[in-house]
Amino acid sequence: MGTVQIVSETAAKRDSPGISVYVFHRIALEKKIRYMFRDVPAKIFKLKNTDFFTPEQGVYPTMGVDRVAALYGAKLHYTLPALVIDGGTAMTYTVLDENSNIVGGGIGPGVKLKLQSLSDYTGSLPSIDHKRFKSIVEEAINSKTPIPFFAKDTEVAMISSVCGELACHLRNIVKQFVSQFQPNASTAANVSEVAKKEKKLTVIITGGDGKFLQDLLERDASG
């Protein structure tokens, strides 16, 4: 009889190594993870932002653990300085300098929140869920037909505006990052000197909407 009690008793007798589970997400997800591992020998660690960086390195009390964890991943795997853009419910961008100090960043509504707010706070605009949004965007990409800037359909008009806002915002974020960390090559005497002064900067895009945000930063993404 496969009851929870029998499963628990069997798990308790099993000679298996414990599993370490590291959690750095919201409380609701933490509860689900605890439930998932309730019958498995496991230790669950709830991480804090100071487990990745110290206050002296720029982490502040209310800084999201997921943002800080992404920065730590950038530090481990990529060349610094680095700009990390995370496209989730909120779209965040954060910069880590060449000395692994957190420069700062910004937080704004992601794709889902932008569309949802239009529906929630207006009288007649439709609710466009994420699946519908992706289908319209992917259809435009696959057919190589740009989403019209001057749309004649309400859904398309909403999506066109959101895409345009994000494309401009993303480009400005990258521009500001480059202007702060790219050495000024304007004083170089020749092309070879410019090449010596310039360095490639790391831009990392992650999150559920990461692929979409990356597409918006492509050179041919004007459509």
Coordinates of C-alpha atoms in Angstrom, one line a residue:
M1 CA 0.0 0.0 0.0
G2 CA 1.8 3.1 -1.2
T3 CA 0.9 5.6 1.6
V4 CA 3.0 8.5 2.6
Q5 CA 3.7 6.9 5.9
I6 CA 5.1 3.7 4.3
V7 CA 7.2 5.8 1.9
S8 CA 8.5 7.8 4.8
E9 CA 9.4 4.7 6.8
T10 CA 11.1 3.2 3.8
A11 CA 13.1 6.4 3.2
A12 CA 14.2 6.5 6.8
K13 CA 15.6 3.0 6.6
R14 CA 17.4 3.5 3.2
D15 CA 21.1 3.9 3.5
S16 CA 21.6 6.8 1.1
P17 CA 23.7 9.9 1.3
G18 CA 22.0 13.2 2.2
I19 CA 21.3 15.8 -0.4
S20 CA 22.2 19.5 0.1
V21 CA 19.5 21.8 -1.4
Y22 CA 20.3 25.5 -1.6
V23 CA 17.3 27.9 -1.8
F24 CA 17.5 31.6 -2.8
H25 CA 13.9 32.2 -3.9
R26 CA 10.7 33.5 -2.6
I27 CA 8.9 32.0 0.4
A28 CA 6.1 30.3 -1.6
L29 CA 8.7 28.3 -3.6
E30 CA 10.7 27.5 -0.5
K31 CA 7.7 25.8 1.0
K32 CA 7.2 23.7 -2.2
I33 CA 10.8 22.7 -2.2
R34 CA 10.6 21.6 1.5
Y35 CA 7.5 19.6 0.6
M36 CA 9.3 17.9 -2.4
F37 CA 12.2 16.8 -0.2
R38 CA 10.1 15.8 2.9
D39 CA 10.9 12.1 2.5
V40 CA 14.4 12.4 1.3
P41 CA 17.5 12.7 3.5
A42 CA 18.3 16.3 2.7
K43 CA 19.6 19.5 4.2
I44 CA 18.0 22.7 3.0
F45 CA 20.0 25.9 3.2
K46 CA 18.2 29.2 2.7
L47 CA 20.9 31.6 1.3
K48 CA 21.2 35.3 2.0
N49 CA 22.6 37.9 -0.3
T50 CA 25.7 38.2 2.0
D51 CA 26.5 34.6 1.3
F52 CA 27.7 35.9 -2.1
F53 CA 29.1 39.4 -1.5
T54 CA 29.8 41.5 1.6
P55 CA 28.3 44.9 2.3
E56 CA 31.8 46.3 1.7
Q57 CA 31.5 44.9 -1.9
G58 CA 28.3 46.8 -2.4
V59 CA 25.5 44.4 -1.4
Y60 CA 22.7 46.2 0.5
P61 CA 20.1 44.7 2.9
T62 CA 17.1 44.7 0.5
M63 CA 19.1 43.4 -2.6
G64 CA 17.4 40.3 -4.0
V65 CA 19.3 37.1 -3.5
D66 CA 18.6 35.9 -7.0
R67 CA 20.3 39.1 -8.4
V68 CA 23.3 38.7 -6.2
A69 CA 23.6 35.0 -7.1
A70 CA 23.6 35.8 -10.8
L71 CA 26.4 38.3 -10.2
Y72 CA 28.4 35.7 -8.4
G73 CA 27.9 33.4 -11.4
A74 CA 29.2 36.1 -13.6
K75 CA 32.2 36.5 -11.4
L76 CA 33.0 32.8 -11.5
H77 CA 32.5 32.2 -15.2
Y78 CA 33.1 35.5 -17.1
T79 CA 35.5 38.3 -17.5
L80 CA 34.8 41.4 -15.3
P81 CA 33.4 44.0 -15.4
A82 CA 30.1 42.5 -16.3
L83 CA 26.5 43.7 -16.8
V84 CA 23.8 41.1 -15.9
I85 CA 20.3 41.6 -17.3
D86 CA 17.7 39.4 -15.8
G87 CA 14.3 39.1 -17.6
G88 CA 11.8 37.8 -15.1
T89 CA 8.6 39.1 -13.5
A90 CA 10.7 42.2 -12.9
M91 CA 13.5 43.1 -15.3
T92 CA 16.7 43.9 -13.5
Y93 CA 20.1 45.0 -14.5
T94 CA 23.2 45.0 -12.3
V95 CA 26.9 45.8 -12.8
L96 CA 29.9 44.2 -11.2
D97 CA 33.2 46.0 -11.7
E98 CA 36.6 44.5 -12.4
N99 CA 37.3 44.3 -8.6
S100 CA 34.1 42.2 -7.9
N101 CA 32.4 45.2 -6.4
I102 CA 28.7 45.8 -7.0
V103 CA 28.3 49.1 -8.9
G104 CA 24.5 49.0 -8.8
G105 CA 21.6 48.7 -11.2
G106 CA 17.9 49.1 -11.8
I107 CA 14.6 47.3 -11.4
G108 CA 11.6 47.7 -13.6
P109 CA 8.5 45.7 -14.8
G110 CA 9.2 42.8 -17.1
V111 CA 7.2 41.8 -20.1
K112 CA 4.4 40.1 -18.1
L113 CA 3.9 43.0 -15.7
K114 CA 3.9 45.6 -18.5
L115 CA 1.1 43.8 -20.4
Q116 CA -0.8 43.0 -17.2
S117 CA -0.7 46.6 -15.9
L118 CA -2.3 47.8 -19.2
S119 CA -5.2 45.3 -18.7
D120 CA -5.5 45.8 -14.9
Y121 CA -5.5 49.6 -14.9
T122 CA -7.5 50.5 -18.0
G123 CA -11.2 49.9 -18.8
S124 CA -11.1 48.0 -22.0
L125 CA -7.7 46.8 -23.0
P126 CA -7.4 43.0 -23.3
S127 CA -5.4 40.7 -21.0
I128 CA -2.5 39.2 -23.0
D129 CA -0.9 36.3 -21.2
H130 CA 2.7 35.4 -21.7
K131 CA 1.9 32.4 -24.0
R132 CA -0.1 34.7 -26.3
F133 CA 2.6 37.3 -26.3
K134 CA 5.3 34.7 -27.3
S135 CA 3.1 33.3 -30.1
I136 CA 2.7 36.7 -31.7
V137 CA 6.3 37.6 -31.4
E138 CA 7.6 34.2 -32.6
E139 CA 5.2 34.3 -35.6
A140 CA 6.6 37.7 -36.5
I141 CA 10.2 36.4 -36.2
N142 CA 9.6 33.2 -38.1
S143 CA 7.7 35.0 -41.0
K144 CA 10.3 37.8 -41.0
T145 CA 7.4 40.2 -40.8
P146 CA 8.1 43.1 -38.4
I147 CA 5.4 43.9 -35.8
P148 CA 4.0 47.1 -37.2
F149 CA 5.0 50.2 -35.2
F150 CA 1.7 51.9 -36.2
A151 CA -0.6 48.9 -35.5
K152 CA -4.2 48.6 -36.4
D153 CA -5.0 45.9 -33.9
T154 CA -5.2 46.4 -30.1
E155 CA -3.2 43.4 -29.1
V156 CA -0.5 44.1 -31.7
A157 CA -0.4 47.8 -30.6
M158 CA 0.2 46.8 -27.0
I159 CA 2.9 44.3 -27.9
S160 CA 4.5 46.7 -30.3
S161 CA 4.8 49.3 -27.6
V162 CA 6.2 46.9 -25.0
C163 CA 8.8 45.6 -27.5
G164 CA 9.8 49.1 -28.5
E165 CA 10.2 50.3 -24.9
L166 CA 12.3 47.3 -23.9
A167 CA 14.5 47.5 -27.1
C168 CA 15.3 51.2 -26.4
H169 CA 15.7 50.6 -22.7
L170 CA 18.1 47.6 -23.2
R171 CA 20.2 49.6 -25.6
N172 CA 20.5 52.5 -23.2
I173 CA 21.5 50.2 -20.4
V174 CA 24.3 48.7 -22.5
K175 CA 25.3 52.1 -23.7
Q176 CA 25.6 53.5 -20.2
F177 CA 27.6 50.4 -19.1
V178 CA 30.0 50.7 -22.1
S179 CA 30.5 54.5 -21.5
Q180 CA 31.4 53.9 -17.9
F181 CA 33.8 51.0 -18.4
Q182 CA 35.1 51.3 -21.9
P183 CA 38.4 53.2 -21.9
N184 CA 38.2 56.5 -23.7
A185 CA 39.8 55.8 -27.1
S186 CA 39.1 59.3 -28.5
T187 CA 42.6 60.4 -27.6
A188 CA 44.3 57.6 -29.6
A189 CA 46.5 58.7 -32.4
N190 CA 45.8 55.8 -34.7
V191 CA 43.7 52.7 -35.2
S192 CA 46.2 50.3 -33.7
E193 CA 46.3 52.4 -30.5
V194 CA 42.5 52.4 -30.4
A195 CA 42.5 48.6 -30.6
K196 CA 45.0 48.4 -27.7
K197 CA 42.9 50.7 -25.5
E198 CA 39.5 49.0 -26.2
K199 CA 38.5 45.9 -24.4
K200 CA 35.5 43.6 -24.8
L201 CA 32.9 44.0 -22.0
T202 CA 30.7 41.2 -20.7
V203 CA 26.9 41.4 -21.0
I204 CA 25.0 38.5 -19.6
I205 CA 21.3 38.0 -20.3
T206 CA 19.3 35.5 -18.2
G207 CA 15.9 34.8 -16.8
G208 CA 12.6 33.4 -18.3
D209 CA 12.5 36.2 -20.9
G210 CA 16.2 36.1 -21.5
K211 CA 16.1 34.8 -25.0
F212 CA 13.5 37.5 -26.0
L213 CA 15.6 40.3 -24.5
Q214 CA 18.6 39.0 -26.3
D215 CA 16.7 39.0 -29.6
L216 CA 15.8 42.7 -28.9
L217 CA 19.5 43.6 -28.6
E218 CA 20.3 42.0 -32.0
R219 CA 21.3 44.5 -34.6
D220 CA 18.4 43.5 -37.0
A221 CA 15.8 43.7 -34.2
S222 CA 14.3 47.0 -35.3
G223 CA 11.2 45.1 -36.4

